[in-house]
Structure formats: C-alpha cells, structure tokens
Coordinates of C-alpha atoms in Angstrom, one line a residue:
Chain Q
X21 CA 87.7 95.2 209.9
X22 CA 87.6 94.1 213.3
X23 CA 86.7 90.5 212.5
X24 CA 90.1 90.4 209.8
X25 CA 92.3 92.0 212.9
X26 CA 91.2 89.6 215.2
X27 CA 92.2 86.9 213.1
X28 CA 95.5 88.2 212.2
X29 CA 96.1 88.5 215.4
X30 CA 94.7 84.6 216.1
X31 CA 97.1 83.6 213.1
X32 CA 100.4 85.3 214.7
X33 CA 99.9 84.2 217.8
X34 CA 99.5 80.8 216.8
X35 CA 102.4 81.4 214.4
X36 CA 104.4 82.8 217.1
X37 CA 103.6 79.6 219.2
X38 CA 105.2 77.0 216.6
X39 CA 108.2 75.7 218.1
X40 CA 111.0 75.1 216.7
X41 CA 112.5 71.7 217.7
X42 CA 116.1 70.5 217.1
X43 CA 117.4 66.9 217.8
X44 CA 120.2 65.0 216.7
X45 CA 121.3 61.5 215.1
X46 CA 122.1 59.8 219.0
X47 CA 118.1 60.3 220.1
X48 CA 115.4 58.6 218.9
X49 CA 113.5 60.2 216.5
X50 CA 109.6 58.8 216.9
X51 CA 109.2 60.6 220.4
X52 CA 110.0 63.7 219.6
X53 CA 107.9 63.3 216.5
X54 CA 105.2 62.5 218.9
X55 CA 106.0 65.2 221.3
X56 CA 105.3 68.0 219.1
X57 CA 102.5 70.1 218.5
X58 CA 101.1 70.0 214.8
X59 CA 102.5 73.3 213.2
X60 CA 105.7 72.3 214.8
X61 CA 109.1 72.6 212.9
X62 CA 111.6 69.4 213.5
X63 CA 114.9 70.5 212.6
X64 CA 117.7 67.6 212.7
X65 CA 121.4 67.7 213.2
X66 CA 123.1 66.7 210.2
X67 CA 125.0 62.9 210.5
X68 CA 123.2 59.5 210.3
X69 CA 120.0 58.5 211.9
X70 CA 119.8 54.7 211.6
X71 CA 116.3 54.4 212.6
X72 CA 113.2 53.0 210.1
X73 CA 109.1 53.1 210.4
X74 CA 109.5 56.4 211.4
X75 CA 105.5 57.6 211.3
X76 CA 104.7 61.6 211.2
X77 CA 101.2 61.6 212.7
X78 CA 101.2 65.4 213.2
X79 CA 101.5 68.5 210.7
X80 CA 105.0 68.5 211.2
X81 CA 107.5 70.4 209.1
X82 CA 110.8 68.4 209.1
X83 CA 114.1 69.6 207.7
X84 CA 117.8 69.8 208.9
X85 CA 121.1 70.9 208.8
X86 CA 123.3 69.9 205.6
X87 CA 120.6 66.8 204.2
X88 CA 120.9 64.9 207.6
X89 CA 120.2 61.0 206.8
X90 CA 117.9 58.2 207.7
X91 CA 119.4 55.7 206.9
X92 CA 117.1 52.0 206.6
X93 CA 119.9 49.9 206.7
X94 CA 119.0 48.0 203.8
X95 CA 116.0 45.9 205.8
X96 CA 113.5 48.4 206.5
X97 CA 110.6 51.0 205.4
X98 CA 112.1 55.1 206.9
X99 CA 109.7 57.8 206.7
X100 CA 105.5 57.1 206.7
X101 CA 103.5 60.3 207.0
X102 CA 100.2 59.1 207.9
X103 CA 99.0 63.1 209.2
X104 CA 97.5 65.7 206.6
X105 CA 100.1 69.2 205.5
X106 CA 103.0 67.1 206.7
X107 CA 106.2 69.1 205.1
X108 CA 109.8 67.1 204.6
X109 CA 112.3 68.8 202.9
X110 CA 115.9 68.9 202.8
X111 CA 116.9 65.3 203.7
X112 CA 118.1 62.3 202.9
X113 CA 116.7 59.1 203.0
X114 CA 118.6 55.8 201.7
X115 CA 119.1 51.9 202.1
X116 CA 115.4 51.0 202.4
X117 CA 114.7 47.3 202.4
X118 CA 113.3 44.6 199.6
X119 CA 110.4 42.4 200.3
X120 CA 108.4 40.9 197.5
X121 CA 104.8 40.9 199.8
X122 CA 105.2 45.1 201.1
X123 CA 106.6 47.8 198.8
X124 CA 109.5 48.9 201.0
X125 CA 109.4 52.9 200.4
X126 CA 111.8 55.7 201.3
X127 CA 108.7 58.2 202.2
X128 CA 106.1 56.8 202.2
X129 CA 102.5 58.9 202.2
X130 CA 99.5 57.3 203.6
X131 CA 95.6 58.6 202.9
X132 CA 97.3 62.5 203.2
X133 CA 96.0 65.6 201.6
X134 CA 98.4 68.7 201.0
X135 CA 101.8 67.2 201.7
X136 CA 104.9 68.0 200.2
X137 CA 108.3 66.6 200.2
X138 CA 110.7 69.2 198.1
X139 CA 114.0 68.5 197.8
X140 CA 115.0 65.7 199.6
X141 CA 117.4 62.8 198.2
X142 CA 116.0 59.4 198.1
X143 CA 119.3 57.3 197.5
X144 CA 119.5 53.5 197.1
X145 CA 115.6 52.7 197.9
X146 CA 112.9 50.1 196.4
X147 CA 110.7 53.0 195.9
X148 CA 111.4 56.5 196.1
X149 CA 108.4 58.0 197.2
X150 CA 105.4 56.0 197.3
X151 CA 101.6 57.8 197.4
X152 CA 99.3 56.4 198.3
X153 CA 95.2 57.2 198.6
X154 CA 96.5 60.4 198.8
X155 CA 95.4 64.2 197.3
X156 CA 96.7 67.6 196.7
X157 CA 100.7 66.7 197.6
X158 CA 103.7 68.5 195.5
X159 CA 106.2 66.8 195.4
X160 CA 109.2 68.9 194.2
X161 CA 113.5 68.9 193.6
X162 CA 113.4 65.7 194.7
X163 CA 116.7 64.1 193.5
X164 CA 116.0 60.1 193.4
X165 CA 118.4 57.6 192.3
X166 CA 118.9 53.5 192.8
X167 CA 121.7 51.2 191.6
X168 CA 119.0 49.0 189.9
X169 CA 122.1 46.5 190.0
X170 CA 119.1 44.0 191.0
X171 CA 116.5 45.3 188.5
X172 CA 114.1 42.7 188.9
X173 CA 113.4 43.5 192.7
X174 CA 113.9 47.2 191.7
X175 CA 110.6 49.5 192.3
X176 CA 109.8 52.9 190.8
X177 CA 110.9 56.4 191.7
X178 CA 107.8 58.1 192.5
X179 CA 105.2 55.8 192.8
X180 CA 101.2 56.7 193.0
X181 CA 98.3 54.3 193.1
X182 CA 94.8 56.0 193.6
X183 CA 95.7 59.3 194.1
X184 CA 94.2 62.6 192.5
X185 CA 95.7 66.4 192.3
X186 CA 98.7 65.7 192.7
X187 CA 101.8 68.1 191.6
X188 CA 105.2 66.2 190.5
X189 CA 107.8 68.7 189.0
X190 CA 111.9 69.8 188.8
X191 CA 112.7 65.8 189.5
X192 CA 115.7 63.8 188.6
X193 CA 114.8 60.2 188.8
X194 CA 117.0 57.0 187.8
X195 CA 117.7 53.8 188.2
X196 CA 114.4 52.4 189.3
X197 CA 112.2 50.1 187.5
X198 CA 109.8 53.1 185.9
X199 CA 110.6 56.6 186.8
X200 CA 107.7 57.7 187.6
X201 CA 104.5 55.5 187.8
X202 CA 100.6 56.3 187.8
X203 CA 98.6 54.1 188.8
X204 CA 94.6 55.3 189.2
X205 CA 95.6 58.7 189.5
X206 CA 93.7 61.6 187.9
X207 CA 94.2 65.1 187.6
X208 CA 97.4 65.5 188.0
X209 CA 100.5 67.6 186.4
X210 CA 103.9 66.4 185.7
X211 CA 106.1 69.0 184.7
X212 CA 109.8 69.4 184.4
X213 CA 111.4 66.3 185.5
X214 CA 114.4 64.3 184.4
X215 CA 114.1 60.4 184.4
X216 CA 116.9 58.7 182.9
X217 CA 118.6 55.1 183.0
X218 CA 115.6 53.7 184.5
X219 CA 114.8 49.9 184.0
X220 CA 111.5 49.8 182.2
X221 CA 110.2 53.0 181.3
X222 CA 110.4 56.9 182.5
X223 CA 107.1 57.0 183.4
X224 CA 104.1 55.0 183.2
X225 CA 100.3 55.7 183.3
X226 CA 97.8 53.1 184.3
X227 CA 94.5 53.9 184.5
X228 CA 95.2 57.3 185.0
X229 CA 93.1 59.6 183.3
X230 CA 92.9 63.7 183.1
X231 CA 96.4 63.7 183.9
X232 CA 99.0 66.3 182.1
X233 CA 103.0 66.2 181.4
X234 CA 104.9 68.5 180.3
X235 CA 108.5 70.2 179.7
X236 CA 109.9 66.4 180.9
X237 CA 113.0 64.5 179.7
X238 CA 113.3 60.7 179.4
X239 CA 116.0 59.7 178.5
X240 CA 118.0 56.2 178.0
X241 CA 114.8 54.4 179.5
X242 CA 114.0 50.9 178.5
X243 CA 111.4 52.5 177.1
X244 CA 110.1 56.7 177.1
X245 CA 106.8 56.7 177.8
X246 CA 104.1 53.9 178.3
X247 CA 100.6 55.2 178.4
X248 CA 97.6 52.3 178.9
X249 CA 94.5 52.1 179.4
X250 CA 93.9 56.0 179.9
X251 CA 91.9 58.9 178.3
X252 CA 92.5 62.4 178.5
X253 CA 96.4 62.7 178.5
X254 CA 97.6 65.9 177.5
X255 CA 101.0 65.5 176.8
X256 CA 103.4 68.3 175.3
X257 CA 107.0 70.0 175.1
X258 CA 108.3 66.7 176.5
X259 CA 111.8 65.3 174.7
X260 CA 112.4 61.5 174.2
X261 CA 115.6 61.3 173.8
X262 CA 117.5 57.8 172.9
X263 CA 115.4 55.3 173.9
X264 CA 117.1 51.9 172.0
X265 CA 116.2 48.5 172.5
X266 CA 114.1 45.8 170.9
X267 CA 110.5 46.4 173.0
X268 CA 111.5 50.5 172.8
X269 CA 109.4 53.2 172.6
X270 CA 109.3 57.2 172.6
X271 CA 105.6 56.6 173.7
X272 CA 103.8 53.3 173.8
X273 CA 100.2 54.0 173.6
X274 CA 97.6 51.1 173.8
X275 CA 93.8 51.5 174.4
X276 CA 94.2 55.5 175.0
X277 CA 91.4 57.8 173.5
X278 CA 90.5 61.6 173.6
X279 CA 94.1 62.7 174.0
X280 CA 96.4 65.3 172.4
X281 CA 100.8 64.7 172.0
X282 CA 101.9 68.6 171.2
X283 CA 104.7 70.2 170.6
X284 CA 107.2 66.8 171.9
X285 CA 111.0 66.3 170.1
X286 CA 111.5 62.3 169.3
X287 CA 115.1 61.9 169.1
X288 CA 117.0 58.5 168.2
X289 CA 114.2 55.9 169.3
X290 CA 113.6 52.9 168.0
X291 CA 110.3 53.3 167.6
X292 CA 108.8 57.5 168.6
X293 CA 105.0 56.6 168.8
X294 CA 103.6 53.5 168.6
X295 CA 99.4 53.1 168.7
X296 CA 97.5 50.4 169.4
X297 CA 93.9 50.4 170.2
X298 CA 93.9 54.1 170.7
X299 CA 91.6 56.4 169.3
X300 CA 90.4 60.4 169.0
X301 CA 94.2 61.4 169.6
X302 CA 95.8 64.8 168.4
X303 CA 99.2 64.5 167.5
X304 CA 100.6 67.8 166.4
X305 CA 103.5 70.3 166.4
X306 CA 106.3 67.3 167.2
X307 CA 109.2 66.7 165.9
X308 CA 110.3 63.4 164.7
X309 CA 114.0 63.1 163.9
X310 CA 116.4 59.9 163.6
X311 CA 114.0 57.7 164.7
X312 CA 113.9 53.7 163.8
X313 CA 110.5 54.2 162.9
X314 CA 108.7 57.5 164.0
X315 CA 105.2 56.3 164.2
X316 CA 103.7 52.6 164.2
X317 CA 100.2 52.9 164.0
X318 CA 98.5 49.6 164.1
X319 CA 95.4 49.0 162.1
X320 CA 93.1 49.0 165.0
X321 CA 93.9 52.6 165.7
X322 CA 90.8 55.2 164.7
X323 CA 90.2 58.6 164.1
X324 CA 93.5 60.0 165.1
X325 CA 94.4 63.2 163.7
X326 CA 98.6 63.6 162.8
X327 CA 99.0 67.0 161.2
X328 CA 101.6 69.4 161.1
X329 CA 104.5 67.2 162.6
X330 CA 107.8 67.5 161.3
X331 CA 109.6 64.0 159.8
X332 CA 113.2 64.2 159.7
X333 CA 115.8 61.4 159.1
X334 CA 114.0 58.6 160.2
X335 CA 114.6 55.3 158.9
X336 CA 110.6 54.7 158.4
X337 CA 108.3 57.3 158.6
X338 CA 105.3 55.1 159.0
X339 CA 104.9 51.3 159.7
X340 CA 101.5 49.6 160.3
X341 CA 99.8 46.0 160.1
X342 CA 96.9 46.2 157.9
X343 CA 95.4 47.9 154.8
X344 CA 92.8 50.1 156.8
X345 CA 93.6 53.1 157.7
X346 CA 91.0 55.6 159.3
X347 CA 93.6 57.8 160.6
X348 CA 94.3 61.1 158.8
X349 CA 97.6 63.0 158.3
X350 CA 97.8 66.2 156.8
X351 CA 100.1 68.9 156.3
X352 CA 103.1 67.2 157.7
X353 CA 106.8 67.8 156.4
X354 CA 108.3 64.6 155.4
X355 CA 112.0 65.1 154.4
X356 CA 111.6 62.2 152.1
X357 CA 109.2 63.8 150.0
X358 CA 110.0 63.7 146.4
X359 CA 106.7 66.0 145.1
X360 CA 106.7 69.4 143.7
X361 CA 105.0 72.5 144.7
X362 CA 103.7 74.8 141.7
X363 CA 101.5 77.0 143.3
X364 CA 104.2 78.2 145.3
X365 CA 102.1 77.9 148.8
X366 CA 104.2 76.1 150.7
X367 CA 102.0 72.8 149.8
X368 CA 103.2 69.9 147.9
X369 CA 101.0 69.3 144.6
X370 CA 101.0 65.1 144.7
X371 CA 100.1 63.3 148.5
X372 CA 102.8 61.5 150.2
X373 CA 102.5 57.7 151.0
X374 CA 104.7 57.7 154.3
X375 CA 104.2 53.9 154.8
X376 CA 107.4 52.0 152.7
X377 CA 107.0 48.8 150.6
X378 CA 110.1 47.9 153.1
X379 CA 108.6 49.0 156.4
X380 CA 105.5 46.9 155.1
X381 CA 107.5 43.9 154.5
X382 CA 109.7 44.2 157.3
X383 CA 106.5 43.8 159.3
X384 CA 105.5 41.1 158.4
X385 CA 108.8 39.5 158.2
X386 CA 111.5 41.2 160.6
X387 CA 114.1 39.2 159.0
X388 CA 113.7 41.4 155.5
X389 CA 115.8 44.1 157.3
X390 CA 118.9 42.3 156.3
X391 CA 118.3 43.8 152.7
X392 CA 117.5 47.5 153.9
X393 CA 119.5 49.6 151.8
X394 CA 120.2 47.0 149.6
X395 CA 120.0 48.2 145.5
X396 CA 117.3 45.6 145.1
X397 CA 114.9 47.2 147.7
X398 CA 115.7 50.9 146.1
X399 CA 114.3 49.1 143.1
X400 CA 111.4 48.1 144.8
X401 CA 110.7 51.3 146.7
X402 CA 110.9 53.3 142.9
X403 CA 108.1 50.7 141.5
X404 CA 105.8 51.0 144.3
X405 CA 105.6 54.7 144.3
X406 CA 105.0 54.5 140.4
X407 CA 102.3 51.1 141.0
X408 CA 101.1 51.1 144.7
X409 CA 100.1 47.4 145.1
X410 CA 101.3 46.6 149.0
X411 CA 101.1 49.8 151.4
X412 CA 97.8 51.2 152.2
X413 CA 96.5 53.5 149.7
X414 CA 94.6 55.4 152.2
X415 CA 97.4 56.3 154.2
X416 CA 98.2 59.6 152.6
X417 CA 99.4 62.9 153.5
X418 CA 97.2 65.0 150.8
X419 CA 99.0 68.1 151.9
X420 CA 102.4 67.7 152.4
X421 CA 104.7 70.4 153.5
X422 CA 107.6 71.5 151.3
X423 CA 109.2 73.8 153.9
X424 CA 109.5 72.0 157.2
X425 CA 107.7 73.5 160.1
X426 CA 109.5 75.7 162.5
X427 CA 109.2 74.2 166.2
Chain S
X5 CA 104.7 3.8 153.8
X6 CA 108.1 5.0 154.8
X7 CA 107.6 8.9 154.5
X8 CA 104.4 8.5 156.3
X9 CA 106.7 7.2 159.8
X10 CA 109.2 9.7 159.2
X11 CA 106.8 12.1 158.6
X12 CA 104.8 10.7 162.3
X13 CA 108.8 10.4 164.3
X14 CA 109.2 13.8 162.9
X15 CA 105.9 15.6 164.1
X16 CA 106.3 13.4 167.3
X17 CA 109.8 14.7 168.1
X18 CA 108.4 18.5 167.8
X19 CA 105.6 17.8 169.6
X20 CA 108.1 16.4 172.4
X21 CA 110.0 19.6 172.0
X22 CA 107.5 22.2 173.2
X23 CA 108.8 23.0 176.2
X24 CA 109.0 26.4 178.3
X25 CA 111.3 29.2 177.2
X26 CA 112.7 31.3 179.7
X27 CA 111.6 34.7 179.7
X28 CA 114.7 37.4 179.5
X29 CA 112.9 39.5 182.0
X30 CA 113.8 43.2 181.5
X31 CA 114.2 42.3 177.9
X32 CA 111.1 40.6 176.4
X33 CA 107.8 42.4 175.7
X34 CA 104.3 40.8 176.8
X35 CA 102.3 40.0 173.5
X36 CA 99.2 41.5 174.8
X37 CA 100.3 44.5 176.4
X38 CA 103.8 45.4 175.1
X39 CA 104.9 46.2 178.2
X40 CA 108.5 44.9 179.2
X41 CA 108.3 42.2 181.4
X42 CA 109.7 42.6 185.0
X43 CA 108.0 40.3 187.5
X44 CA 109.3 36.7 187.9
X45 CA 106.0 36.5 190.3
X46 CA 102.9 36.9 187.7
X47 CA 104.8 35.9 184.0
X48 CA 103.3 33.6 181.6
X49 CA 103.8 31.7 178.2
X50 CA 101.9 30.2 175.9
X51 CA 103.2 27.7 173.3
X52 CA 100.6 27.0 170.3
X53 CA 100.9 23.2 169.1
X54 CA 103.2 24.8 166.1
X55 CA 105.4 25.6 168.9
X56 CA 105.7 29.3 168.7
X57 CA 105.6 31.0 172.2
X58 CA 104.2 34.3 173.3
X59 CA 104.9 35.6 176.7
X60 CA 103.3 37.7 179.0
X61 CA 103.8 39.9 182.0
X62 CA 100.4 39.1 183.9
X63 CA 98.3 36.1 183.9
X64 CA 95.5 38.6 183.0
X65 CA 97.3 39.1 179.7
X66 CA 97.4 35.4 178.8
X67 CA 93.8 35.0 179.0
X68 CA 93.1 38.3 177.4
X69 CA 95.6 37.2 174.5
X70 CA 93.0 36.1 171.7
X71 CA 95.2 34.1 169.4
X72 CA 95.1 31.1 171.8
X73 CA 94.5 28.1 169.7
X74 CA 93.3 24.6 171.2
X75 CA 96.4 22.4 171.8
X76 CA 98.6 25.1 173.0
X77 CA 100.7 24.6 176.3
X78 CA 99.7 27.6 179.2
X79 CA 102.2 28.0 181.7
X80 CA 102.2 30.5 184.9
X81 CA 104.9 31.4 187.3
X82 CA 105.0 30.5 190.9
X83 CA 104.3 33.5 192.7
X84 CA 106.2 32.5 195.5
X85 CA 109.6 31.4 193.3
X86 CA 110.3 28.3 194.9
X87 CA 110.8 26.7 192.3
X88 CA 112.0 27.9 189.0
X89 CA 110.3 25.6 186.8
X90 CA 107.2 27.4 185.4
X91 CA 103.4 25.7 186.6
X92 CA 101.2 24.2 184.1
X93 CA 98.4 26.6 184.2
X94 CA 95.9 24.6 184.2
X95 CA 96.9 22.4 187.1
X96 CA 98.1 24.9 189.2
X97 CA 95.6 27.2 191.9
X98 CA 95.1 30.9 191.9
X99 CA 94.4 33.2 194.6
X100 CA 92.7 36.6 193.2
X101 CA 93.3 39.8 195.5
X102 CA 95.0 43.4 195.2
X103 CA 97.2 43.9 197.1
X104 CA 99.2 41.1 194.6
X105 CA 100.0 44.2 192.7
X106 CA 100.4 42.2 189.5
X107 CA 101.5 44.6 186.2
X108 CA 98.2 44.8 184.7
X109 CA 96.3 44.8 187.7
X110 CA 94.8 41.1 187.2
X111 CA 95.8 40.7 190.4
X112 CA 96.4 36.6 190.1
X113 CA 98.9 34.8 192.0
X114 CA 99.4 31.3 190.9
X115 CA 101.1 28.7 193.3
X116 CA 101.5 25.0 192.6
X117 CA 99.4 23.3 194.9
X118 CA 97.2 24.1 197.9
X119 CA 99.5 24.3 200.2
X120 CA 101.9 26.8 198.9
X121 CA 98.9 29.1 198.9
X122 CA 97.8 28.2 202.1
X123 CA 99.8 30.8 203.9
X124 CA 98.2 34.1 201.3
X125 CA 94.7 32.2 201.8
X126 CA 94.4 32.5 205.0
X127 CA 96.1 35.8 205.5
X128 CA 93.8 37.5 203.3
X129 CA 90.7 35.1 203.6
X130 CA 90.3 34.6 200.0
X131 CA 88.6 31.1 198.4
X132 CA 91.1 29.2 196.7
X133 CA 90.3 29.3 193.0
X134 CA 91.6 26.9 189.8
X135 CA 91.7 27.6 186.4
X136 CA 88.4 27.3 185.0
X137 CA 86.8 30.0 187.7
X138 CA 89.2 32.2 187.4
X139 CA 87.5 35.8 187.4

C-alpha cells in the first residue's frame, strides 16, 4: 500500500512538473524542441512556420492552436522524430520536397517505439508519413492528401518499411502513389481507413506477413488492393469499390498463402480477386457484384477454398488459364445459375461451371470480347453447358446456392 | 527464287523493326509481377525475336520472367534519366544496394557506363557489377 502511494505520488509530481511550452510561427522551432524536458508539451501558435528538418529528439508532445503549419516550402523534409513516445497531433504539415535519391517525408519516424501522430493533415507531400524501423506507433485521423499532378515522382501516403505492431486506423488518404504501403512490416492492424484517387493502388503489402485489414474503403484506386509475396493476411469487411482500368484489381494477390478474404463487398471492378501463385487461402462470406470478372484464378493457384460467396451481376464469374483446377468452390450463390432444387434445401440439385466458354476464349484471345453478347456466343454458351469440351471440368460448384446468402 | 528474297527483305525489315516501346508508366502492368509500373528509374522490356514485348517494373522482374527466349532484345532504364533512350541490358553496368528502393526490392540500378555510376559507387562503396554477375 505504501509502495503504490509512493509511486502515485512519484507519478504526480512528475506529472505536475511537465511544462507546458507555447511558441509561435516568428521563433525558431528546433531550440525550443531542444530546450524541453521529455514529458514536455509544445504547444504552437496557429499561422505558418516555414521551417524543415525539424528533429524531435525528446518525448515531446506537440500540438497547437487551430492546425498551425509547417510549411517545407516545396524543397525540404518538416518533421523527423528520431526519440521514443513522441506525440504530434493536431497540425499541419505541407509542401515537402521531391528528390529521387531520399524520400522527402512530411513526418517522418526514425527507429521509434510508441509514437503516435493522430489527426494531423499532411497536405501536398512526397510521402505522408513515412515509418521507418519503427514498432508499436498508432497512427490515427490523419487526413493526407497530394495533387499527384506529377504522379510519377509521387510517393505513398503512409509509408512503412521494416516495421512491426503497428496501428493505422480512421485515415483518409489520396492522391499518392499507393495509399498505404507495407513494406517488411508484420503484425500490424489496419482498420477503418479511406484511400481513394490514389495513383497505383490503396494499399500495398510487400513482404509483410501477419498483418490484418479491416472495415477499409478503396476506392477509384488504379488498382484496390495488391497483396505480394506475403502469408498470413487476414483480410475482411473491407469494400472495393470502382476500381476501373486495364491492369485493375479489387485485390491482386500473387505468391500469398495461408490467408483468409471474409466478409469484403466487390463493387464495379474490373477484375474483384485475381490469384496467381497463391495458395491455402479462405475466401468466404464476400460479395461479388457488377464486377468485370469477379475472380481470375490462374492455374497455378492451389488449395484455395471459395465457399459461400455471393455472385451477383458480374460479367464473368470465373476466368482462368488452364484446365487444372485444384481449387474448390462450394456452396456459393451464382445469380446465373440455371439448376433446380427438388429437395427444397436451399441446395441446387446439378453443379455450376462458373468458368464461360467466353471468359475462356477471351483469355486466350482478348480481342473475342468484341462478340460478347453477340447471338452467336449465346449459341455457344447453350452448347457448352449441354457438351463441356473447353472450360475446366473440375471447376465446379457441386453445391450451389439457390437463395443468395444474406451478408 | 523470288518468294524466297521477299520472304528474306520481309523477315529482315521486322527484324530491323524491333525496337523499344515506351512504357505508359502509370498505365502498363509488369509481366512478372502485375504490378502497375511507376518508376522511370528501374523499368525494363524485353522484345522476343517475334517482336512481341513484355515490360517490367524492376530489373529483378526481367530476369525472373521465364519466357525469355534466346534472340530476344533486354533493355533497362537509366537510373539516373539522363537520357531517355532505354540501355541495352547487356552492355550497360549495375550497381546492387538498398537503399535504390527499386518496386520489387531487386534493388538494381542500371547506368550506361562507368562513369555515370561512379558518383553511387563510391558514395555507397559498392563493386561495380555487369550483366552476367548480377546477383
């Protein structure tokens, strides 16, 4: 009892002696950064500070008056916090430079544990936030946008490389080159963001493994989601919403294994999942709807397991490249279904081929689109369901849903 | 006699044709890794002696792409964009360290001679490699 009072007491007084230090736009910045004690909270005057390497090496919290902003005039690096439980909330930071040798960043986090940045603006940067070598940060609210009127030299939103533990959530990112991007990151949550109107695609995972995301939108993306060289993604209750374009994807998976996709909406892609190389993956609970093609699997794809999806309105349900399939679907509702259900359970009585003759030929010759819809192709696609002779045999739904699954 | 020249002129003028396409970066996919490509600094084409072409986002994914057949034409972009013409891969020297950054992590920067790499060589103290030992 003694021991606990003592240490309260120990922990007030050293609460009581955090000061609270207030500074404005016309003084330099970096001294009375380095002035403060750690525990210290920097408080700015709201108006422009046009000042750049700005380096945090204490556990400082900084925040100000009415998003106060740093401004990097369009030639340099703003905020590095090279000090552990560093807090920055509640400011601006914009106009960072372009160089093609150093990633100019708008915060940028140096081998840090336990920092966070909440609700801060990053406006007009090369990279938002950039982690790196860095553990246990949150970064929260953040709201991050770019022109990306010169996407080439464009860089990504949030941007990690060798990181672990980390906590991304609640933020709106656009006009970078990826949203959000994983490099050699593990163990890490992303959960309830927004990234939109961003170059290449909403967020990326390289290398990245035991990482989760969840409750996210991306939307209008070059592409949604592009998952590489990774195992043990959980993904689920994510929407892909509209992502168009020739190399487009909901989710682009290649080399993946020992994942699960649950519970996702695929609205109006071109393509919602497309597999190559991956194996062991769970797909179950989404919804498909008014997709291009809803899944691609390519033939080098094994032992995934697509059940209980819904298939709505998409233009092909299934497209792959070869005649092997060692991928199983089951108990899926495909509104193009045509079978019957006797029994009454809920459980169509003849399997579903969910691979086209026209989604066959159209992959091996694009140009065969032109005749989609054409009376001649309707022809075809009544003569191959009678006489299978081009689409995989094996690629069967056995159990097909009559009623479509409620989501 | 006389289908046999055409025949020759014919095959000669495509084989004259093979030259490098631009890449519509932000539009065109890599062949290996499907990935968009971004980067003027680390693309990469290859055009097989039928003249079809296949471009990449990372010299990694060239020589990872398995459906190069003898005869084809490699080229690799100049990391440091000096020029805009593309480097014939196998002329051209590579330097090999991370902090290039390069899409897939290969992590190879291509220059066109020497002394255009110079400058990254010594910075970084890295040996100066060509194309037959790359890593």
């Amino acid at each position: 009892m003694m021991c606990r009072l003592l240490l309260i007491c120990l922990l007030l007084s050293a609460a009581t002696r955090a000061a609270l230090i207030k500074t404005t736009p016309d003084r330099p910045l970096q001294p009375v950064l380095d002035a403060a004690q750690p525990g210290d909270t920097v408080w700015l005057a709201p108006g422009i500070y046009r000042q750049h390497d700005i380096v945090v090496r204490k556990a400082l919290t900084i925040t100000g008056g009415h998003f106060p902003v740093l401004d990097g005039e369009n030639k340099y690096q703003v905020l590095i916090i090279a000090a552990d439980s560093v807090r920055v909330q509640g400011i601006t930071v914009q106009n960072t430079g372009r160089s093609s040798m150093t990633d100019m960043a708008g915060i940028r986090l140096q081998q840090v544990k336990g920092v966070q940045i909440t609700h801060c603006r990053l406006i007009n940067t090369t990279y938002g936030i950039y982690l790196q070598n860095s553990s246990h940060c949150i970064i929260t609210g953040n709201h991050i946008r770019a022109a990306a009127a010169d996407e080439l030299s464009a860089g990504n939103g949030i941007h990690a490389w060798k990181c672990h533990h980390l906590l991304v959530q609640r933020n709106g990112i656009s006009g970078h080159r990826d949203g959000i991007y994983f490099e050699f990151v593990t163990d890490s949550h992303i959960y309830r963001n927004v990234s939109g109107q961003n170059v290449r695609y909403g967020l990326h995972f390289m290398f990245s493994h035991n990482d989760t995301y969840s409750h996210n939108t991306f939307r209008n993306n070059g592409a949604g989601v592009a998952v590489m060289y990774t195992k043990g993604v959980t993904m689920y209750k994510n929407l892909f919403d509209h992502n168009w374009g020739d190399a487009a994807y909901g989710i682009l998976l290649k080399d993946i294994s020992d994942s699960r996709i649950l519970l996702n909406r695929f609205q109006q892609n071109t393509v919602g999942i497309y597999m190559e190389g991956s194996s062991r993956i769970h797909i179950s609970g989404n919804e498909f709807s008014a997709n291009g093609w809803a899944m691609r699997v390519q033939a080098n794809c094994e032992g995934n397991q697509i059940k209980m999806n819904n298939f709505v309105q998409n233009s092909f349900d299934v497209a792959t490249n070869g005649t092997m399939m060692l991928n199983t679907f089951n108990a899926n509702y495909w509104d193009k279904y045509e079978g019957y259900d006797l029994g009454r359970d809920g459980q169509g009585d003849v399997p579903y081929y969910p691979v086209s003759v026209y989604s066959v030929l159209s992959e091996k010759i694009p140009a065969a689109m032109l005749l989609y819809r054409s009376f001649l192709t309707n022809m075809m696609d009544q003569a191959e369901k009678m006489m299978p002779v081009l689409t995989p045999g094996e690629l069967r739904d056995d159990a097909p849903r009559t009623k479509k699954w409620n989501l | 006699m006389k289908h046999m020249l055409i025949l020759m002129a014919l095959c000669a003028l495509f084989a004259c044709n093979r030259v490098f396409e631009p890449v519509e970066y932000g539009k065109d996919a890599c062949a290996h890794c499907k990935m968009t490509i971004m980067d003027k600094r680390f693309a990469a084409e290859i055009i097989t002696p039928k003249g079809k072409v296949f471009k990449f986002d990372d010299i990694s994914c060239l020589r990872a792409f398995k459906a190069e057949l003898p005869g084809s034409m490699l080229f690799v972009c100049d990391y440091t964009g000096t020029s805009d013409a593309p480097l014939d891969a196998v002329t051209a020297v590579y330097l090999h360290h991370e902090s290039f950054g390069s899409p897939m992590n290969g992590n190879l920067a291509a220059f066109a001679s020497p002394a255009d790499a110079a400058h990254f060589k010594d910075s970084l103290q890295l040996p100066l490699l060509d194309w037959k030992n790359l890593p």
